[in-house]
CSV table of C-alpha atoms in Angstrom, one decimal:
chain,number,residue,atom,x,y,z
O,72,MET,CA,-64.5,-27.3,-3.9
O,73,ARG,CA,-62.9,-26.6,-7.2
O,74,MET,CA,-62.5,-22.9,-6.3
O,75,LEU,CA,-60.8,-23.9,-3.1
O,76,ILE,CA,-58.2,-26.0,-4.9
O,77,THR,CA,-57.7,-23.3,-7.5
O,78,ALA,CA,-57.1,-20.7,-4.7
O,79,ALA,CA,-54.7,-23.0,-2.9
O,80,ILE,CA,-52.7,-23.6,-6.1
O,81,ALA,CA,-52.6,-19.9,-6.8
O,82,LEU,CA,-51.5,-19.2,-3.2
O,83,ALA,CA,-48.7,-21.9,-3.4
O,84,THR,CA,-47.6,-20.5,-6.8
O,85,THR,CA,-47.5,-16.9,-5.3
O,86,VAL,CA,-45.4,-18.0,-2.3
O,87,SER,CA,-43.1,-20.0,-4.6
O,88,VAL,CA,-42.6,-17.1,-6.9
O,89,LEU,CA,-41.9,-14.9,-3.9
O,90,ALA,CA,-39.3,-17.3,-2.6
O,91,PHE,CA,-37.7,-17.6,-6.0
O,92,LEU,CA,-37.5,-13.9,-6.4
O,93,SER,CA,-36.1,-13.5,-2.9
O,94,TYR,CA,-33.4,-16.1,-3.8
O,95,LEU,CA,-32.7,-14.2,-7.0
O,96,ILE,CA,-32.3,-10.9,-5.2
O,97,GLN,CA,-30.0,-12.5,-2.6
O,98,SER,CA,-27.7,-14.1,-5.2
O,99,THR,CA,-27.6,-11.1,-7.5
O,100,GLY,CA,-27.0,-8.9,-4.4
O,101,ALA,CA,-24.1,-11.2,-3.3
O,102,SER,CA,-22.5,-10.9,-6.8
O,103,LEU,CA,-23.1,-7.1,-6.7
O,104,THR,CA,-21.4,-6.8,-3.3
O,105,GLU,CA,-18.4,-8.8,-4.5
O,106,MET,CA,-18.2,-6.6,-7.6
O,107,MET,CA,-18.5,-3.5,-5.5
O,108,ARG,CA,-15.7,-4.8,-3.3
O,109,ILE,CA,-13.4,-5.4,-6.3
O,110,PHE,CA,-14.3,-2.0,-7.7
O,111,ALA,CA,-13.6,-0.3,-4.4
O,112,SER,CA,-10.2,-2.2,-4.2
O,113,GLU,CA,-9.3,-1.2,-7.7
O,114,GLU,CA,-10.2,2.4,-7.0
O,115,SER,CA,-8.2,2.5,-3.7
O,116,GLN,CA,-5.2,0.9,-5.5
O,117,GLN,CA,-5.5,3.4,-8.4
O,118,GLN,CA,-5.7,6.2,-5.9
O,119,ALA,CA,-2.6,5.0,-4.0
O,120,HIS,CA,-0.8,4.5,-7.4
O,121,HIS,CA,-1.7,8.0,-8.5
O,122,GLU,CA,-0.5,9.5,-5.2
O,123,LEU,CA,2.8,7.6,-5.5
O,124,ALA,CA,3.2,8.7,-9.1
O,125,GLU,CA,2.6,12.3,-8.1
O,126,GLU,CA,5.1,11.9,-5.3
O,127,LEU,CA,7.7,10.4,-7.6
O,128,GLU,CA,7.2,13.1,-10.2
O,129,ARG,CA,7.4,15.8,-7.5
O,130,THR,CA,10.7,14.4,-6.1
O,131,ALA,CA,12.3,13.5,-9.4
O,132,SER,CA,14.9,16.3,-9.1
O,133,VAL,CA,15.9,15.1,-5.7
O,134,ARG,CA,16.5,11.6,-6.9
O,135,GLU,CA,18.4,12.9,-9.9
O,136,ARG,CA,20.7,14.8,-7.5
O,137,VAL,CA,21.2,11.6,-5.4
O,138,ARG,CA,21.9,9.7,-8.5
O,139,GLU,CA,24.9,11.9,-9.1
O,140,TYR,CA,26.6,10.6,-6.0
O,141,VAL,CA,26.6,7.0,-7.2
O,142,LEU,CA,28.6,5.5,-10.1
O,143,HIS,CA,26.4,4.1,-12.9
O,144,GLY,CA,28.2,1.7,-15.2
O,145,ASP,CA,31.7,1.7,-16.6
O,146,ALA,CA,31.6,5.2,-18.1
O,147,ASP,CA,31.0,6.7,-14.7
O,148,THR,CA,33.8,4.5,-13.2
O,149,VAL,CA,36.2,5.8,-15.8
O,150,ARG,CA,35.2,9.3,-15.2
O,151,PHE,CA,35.6,8.8,-11.5
O,152,LEU,CA,39.1,7.4,-11.8
O,153,SER,CA,40.0,10.4,-14.1
O,154,GLU,CA,38.7,12.8,-11.5
O,155,VAL,CA,40.8,11.1,-8.8
O,156,ASP,CA,43.9,11.2,-11.1
O,157,GLU,CA,43.3,15.0,-11.7
O,158,LEU,CA,42.9,15.4,-7.9
O,159,ALA,CA,46.3,13.7,-7.4
O,160,VAL,CA,47.9,16.0,-9.9
O,161,ASP,CA,46.3,19.1,-8.2
O,162,VAL,CA,47.5,18.0,-4.8
O,163,GLY,CA,50.9,17.0,-6.1
O,164,VAL,CA,51.1,13.3,-5.3
O,165,THR,CA,51.9,10.3,-7.4
O,166,LEU,CA,48.8,8.1,-7.7
O,167,GLU,CA,48.6,4.5,-9.0
O,168,THR,CA,45.5,2.5,-9.3
O,169,ASP,CA,46.5,-1.0,-8.2
O,170,GLU,CA,43.3,-2.9,-8.2
O,171,LEU,CA,39.6,-2.6,-9.1
O,172,ALA,CA,37.1,-5.1,-7.8
O,173,VAL,CA,33.3,-5.1,-7.7
O,174,GLN,CA,32.1,-6.4,-4.4
O,175,PRO,CA,28.7,-7.8,-4.0
O,176,GLY,CA,26.2,-5.5,-2.3
O,177,SER,CA,22.4,-5.4,-2.2
O,178,ASP,CA,20.2,-6.2,-5.2
O,179,SER,CA,21.0,-3.1,-7.2
O,180,PHE,CA,23.9,-1.5,-5.5
O,181,LYS,CA,27.4,-3.0,-5.5
O,182,GLU,CA,30.6,-1.6,-4.2
O,183,LEU,CA,33.6,-0.8,-6.4
O,184,ALA,CA,36.7,-1.4,-4.3
O,185,ILE,CA,39.6,0.7,-5.6
O,186,THR,CA,43.1,0.1,-4.2
O,187,LEU,CA,45.3,3.2,-4.7
O,188,THR,CA,48.9,3.8,-3.9
O,189,ILE,CA,49.7,7.5,-3.1
O,190,GLU,CA,53.2,8.8,-2.8
O,191,GLY,CA,54.4,12.3,-2.2
O,192,THR,CA,55.3,14.7,0.6
O,193,GLU,CA,53.7,13.9,3.9
O,194,GLY,CA,51.4,16.9,3.9
O,195,ALA,CA,50.3,16.2,0.3
O,196,VAL,CA,49.6,12.6,1.0
O,197,VAL,CA,47.5,13.5,4.1
O,198,ARG,CA,45.7,16.1,2.1
O,199,MET,CA,45.0,13.6,-0.6
O,200,LEU,CA,43.6,11.2,2.0
O,201,SER,CA,41.4,13.9,3.3
O,202,LEU,CA,40.1,14.6,-0.2
O,203,LEU,CA,39.4,11.0,-0.8
O,204,GLU,CA,37.4,10.8,2.4
O,205,THR,CA,35.2,13.7,1.4
O,206,LEU,CA,34.7,12.9,-2.3
O,207,PRO,CA,31.3,14.0,-3.4
O,208,TYR,CA,30.3,10.4,-4.0
O,209,HIS,CA,28.7,7.7,-1.8
O,210,SER,CA,32.1,6.4,-0.8
O,211,TYR,CA,34.2,5.6,2.2
O,212,ILE,CA,37.8,4.5,2.9
O,213,GLN,CA,37.9,0.8,3.9
O,214,ARG,CA,41.6,0.6,4.8
O,215,VAL,CA,44.6,2.9,4.9
O,216,ASP,CA,48.3,2.0,5.2
O,217,PHE,CA,50.5,5.0,5.9
O,218,SER,CA,54.3,4.9,6.1
O,219,ARG,CA,57.0,7.5,6.0
O,220,ASP,CA,59.8,7.1,3.5
O,221,ALA,CA,62.9,6.1,5.3
O,222,GLU,CA,65.2,7.3,2.5
O,223,ARG,CA,63.6,10.6,1.8
O,224,THR,CA,62.8,12.8,4.7
O,225,GLY,CA,59.3,14.4,4.6
O,226,TYR,CA,58.0,11.9,2.0
O,227,ALA,CA,55.3,9.3,2.7
O,228,ARG,CA,53.5,6.4,1.0
O,229,SER,CA,50.0,5.4,1.6
O,230,ILE,CA,47.9,2.5,0.3
O,231,VAL,CA,44.2,3.2,0.3
O,232,GLU,CA,41.2,1.0,-0.3
O,233,LEU,CA,38.4,3.2,-1.4
O,234,ALA,CA,34.9,1.8,-1.7
O,235,VAL,CA,32.4,3.5,-4.0
O,236,THR,CA,28.8,2.6,-4.4
O,237,PHE,CA,28.3,1.3,-7.9
O,238,VAL,CA,25.3,0.4,-10.0
O,239,GLU,CA,25.8,-1.9,-12.9
O,240,VAL,CA,24.0,-0.7,-16.0
A,216,MET,CA,-107.7,-32.0,25.5
A,217,ILE,CA,-104.8,-29.8,24.9
A,218,THR,CA,-103.6,-28.3,28.1
A,219,LYS,CA,-101.6,-25.3,28.7
A,220,GLN,CA,-98.6,-27.5,29.3
A,221,ASP,CA,-98.9,-29.1,25.9
A,222,ILE,CA,-99.0,-25.7,24.2
A,223,ILE,CA,-95.9,-24.6,26.0
A,224,LYS,CA,-94.1,-27.8,25.2
A,225,PHE,CA,-95.1,-27.5,21.5
A,226,ALA,CA,-94.0,-23.9,21.5
A,227,ARG,CA,-90.6,-24.9,23.0
A,228,HIS,CA,-90.2,-27.6,20.3
A,229,VAL,CA,-91.0,-25.2,17.6
A,230,THR,CA,-88.6,-22.6,19.0
A,231,ARG,CA,-85.8,-25.2,19.1
A,232,ARG,CA,-86.4,-26.2,15.5
A,233,SER,CA,-86.4,-22.6,14.4
A,234,LYS,CA,-82.6,-22.6,15.1
A,235,GLY,CA,-82.3,-24.7,12.1
A,236,LEU,CA,-80.3,-27.7,11.2
A,237,PRO,CA,-76.6,-27.7,11.9
A,238,ASP,CA,-74.6,-26.3,9.0
A,239,ARG,CA,-73.0,-29.2,7.2
A,240,ARG,CA,-71.7,-27.3,4.1
A,241,LEU,CA,-68.0,-27.4,3.3
A,242,MET,CA,-67.9,-24.1,1.4
A,243,HIS,CA,-68.6,-20.8,3.0
A,244,PRO,CA,-68.1,-18.3,0.2
A,245,TYR,CA,-68.1,-15.1,2.3
A,246,ARG,CA,-65.8,-16.6,4.9
A,247,GLU,CA,-63.3,-18.0,2.4
A,248,TRP,CA,-63.4,-14.8,0.4
A,249,TYR,CA,-62.3,-12.7,3.4
A,250,ILE,CA,-59.7,-15.2,4.5
A,251,GLY,CA,-58.3,-15.2,1.0
A,252,LEU,CA,-58.3,-11.4,1.0
A,253,ALA,CA,-56.4,-11.4,4.4
A,254,VAL,CA,-53.8,-13.9,3.2
A,255,ALA,CA,-53.3,-11.9,0.0
A,256,GLY,CA,-53.0,-8.7,2.0
A,257,VAL,CA,-50.4,-10.3,4.3
A,258,LEU,CA,-48.4,-11.6,1.3
A,259,VAL,CA,-48.5,-8.2,-0.4
A,260,CYS,CA,-47.5,-6.4,2.8
A,261,ALA,CA,-44.6,-8.9,3.4
A,262,GLY,CA,-43.5,-8.5,-0.2
A,263,ILE,CA,-43.5,-4.7,0.1
A,264,ALA,CA,-41.6,-4.7,3.4
A,265,TYR,CA,-39.0,-7.2,2.0
A,266,THR,CA,-38.4,-5.3,-1.2
A,267,TYR,CA,-38.2,-2.0,0.6
A,268,SER,CA,-35.6,-3.3,3.0
A,269,GLN,CA,-33.7,-4.8,0.1
A,270,TYR,CA,-33.9,-1.5,-1.8
A,271,GLN,CA,-32.6,0.4,1.3
A,272,TYR,CA,-29.7,-2.2,1.7
A,273,TYR,CA,-28.5,-2.0,-1.8
A,274,ASP,CA,-29.1,1.7,-2.2
A,275,THR,CA,-26.5,2.4,0.4
A,276,ILE,CA,-24.1,-0.5,-0.3
A,277,GLU,CA,-21.3,1.8,-1.3
A,278,GLU,CA,-21.0,3.1,2.2
A,279,ARG,CA,-20.6,-0.4,3.6
A,280,VAL,CA,-18.3,-2.0,1.1
A,281,ALA,CA,-14.8,-1.0,1.7
A,282,GLY,CA,-12.1,-1.9,-0.8
A,283,ASP,CA,-8.9,-3.6,0.1
A,284,VAL,CA,-6.0,-1.3,-0.8
A,285,GLY,CA,-3.5,-4.2,-0.6
A,286,GLU,CA,0.2,-3.6,-0.3
A,287,VAL,CA,1.0,0.0,-0.7
A,288,ILE,CA,4.5,1.0,-1.7
A,289,GLU,CA,5.7,3.8,0.5
A,290,TYR,CA,8.1,6.2,-1.0
A,291,ARG,CA,10.2,7.8,1.8
A,292,SER,CA,11.0,11.1,0.1
A,293,ASN,CA,12.6,12.5,3.2
A,294,VAL,CA,15.4,10.0,3.0
A,295,ALA,CA,16.4,11.2,-0.4
A,296,GLU,CA,16.2,14.8,0.8
A,297,ARG,CA,18.3,14.0,3.9
A,298,VAL,CA,20.9,12.3,1.6
A,299,THR,CA,21.0,15.3,-0.7
A,300,VAL,CA,21.5,17.7,2.2
A,301,ARG,CA,24.3,15.5,3.6
A,302,PHE,CA,26.1,15.2,0.3
A,303,VAL,CA,25.7,18.8,-0.6
A,304,ALA,CA,27.5,19.6,2.7
A,305,ARG,CA,30.1,16.9,1.9
A,306,SER,CA,30.7,18.4,-1.5
A,307,ALA,CA,31.2,21.8,0.1
A,308,VAL,CA,33.8,20.4,2.4
A,309,PHE,CA,35.5,18.7,-0.5
A,310,ASP,CA,35.6,21.9,-2.5
A,311,ARG,CA,37.1,23.8,0.5
A,312,LEU,CA,39.7,21.1,1.0
A,313,ARG,CA,40.6,21.1,-2.6
A,314,ALA,CA,40.9,24.9,-2.5
A,315,GLY,CA,43.6,24.6,0.1
A,316,ALA,CA,42.0,24.4,3.5
A,317,THR,CA,43.6,21.9,5.8
A,318,VAL,CA,41.9,19.4,8.1
A,319,ALA,CA,42.4,20.0,11.8
A,320,ALA,CA,40.6,17.1,13.3
A,321,PRO,CA,39.6,14.4,10.9
A,322,ALA,CA,37.3,12.8,13.3
A,323,LEU,CA,34.9,11.6,10.7
A,324,ARG,CA,31.7,9.9,11.3
A,325,GLY,CA,30.5,7.0,9.1
A,326,ILE,CA,27.8,7.3,6.6
A,327,PRO,CA,24.6,5.8,7.8
A,328,GLY,CA,24.3,2.3,6.5
A,329,GLN,CA,28.0,1.9,6.1
A,330,GLU,CA,29.9,-0.2,8.6
A,331,SER,CA,33.2,1.7,8.1
A,332,ASP,CA,34.1,4.2,10.8
A,333,THR,CA,36.4,5.9,8.4
A,334,GLY,CA,33.7,7.0,6.0
A,335,ALA,CA,33.5,10.7,5.6
A,336,ALA,CA,30.6,12.8,6.6
A,337,ALA,CA,30.5,16.5,6.2
A,338,ASP,CA,29.3,17.3,9.6
A,339,GLY,CA,32.2,15.4,11.2
A,340,ILE,CA,34.9,17.6,9.6
A,341,ARG,CA,36.2,20.8,11.1
A,342,LEU,CA,38.1,23.0,8.6
A,343,VAL,CA,40.8,25.5,9.3
A,344,PRO,CA,40.8,28.3,6.8
């Protein structure tokens, strides 16, 4: 009888240990799975980040070229206005900068609205307008007023609103 | 006098008794030993099967667990390249205009993203040398 009780206790103990070990394996396995998932996510994100970094490095020169078509800060603005002044001298028109205003744009990019008055011969004024339209910057003409000078034949006057993409530094 | 019938009856009685008394013992060492062995064998086999399946499951867990990449920032490099091509062409037009070419038909197309229809684009300008 004593042997039977001892055997039953041993059996119950064995089954309990088996159940406990099974629970231990399941809980450890669950935490392992979670860690594996986190690790795989980190690895995937690092891979994506690495590919993006490589892409950015590979295309840095392209972005640098694109950057040249946008004004960055006041120094670029001054340089741009000087170029427009030089252009007016080359074309042979009188140029006056009437107004400068920064218009709100997207998060980073704003528009610098420049109001210019151009005076000169009709052909020169038209040529100046054409040049302003094709400036090698991200710019466009918002408004143009063109009038012929009633007192001087062949002379014209134009008021231009030029918008240039501008990034505040 | 003992008759033949009596002898037969006595023999039958003896034969019945030889089957012995009914077994009234609680413990049967041999039977319990083999039952114990069978139960232990079942437990060991179940344990082996369970641990083997667990081993197989966790040995190949890398194939089943897929990571979440999350939000991937996409860099559209072709946009920058298209912009560069467009502005290089625009610069070329500007240089030619500055050099003295005249505009024949300033039917200029707007720059994508700009609402102005007066914005200059290189491919919208026809030059007269």
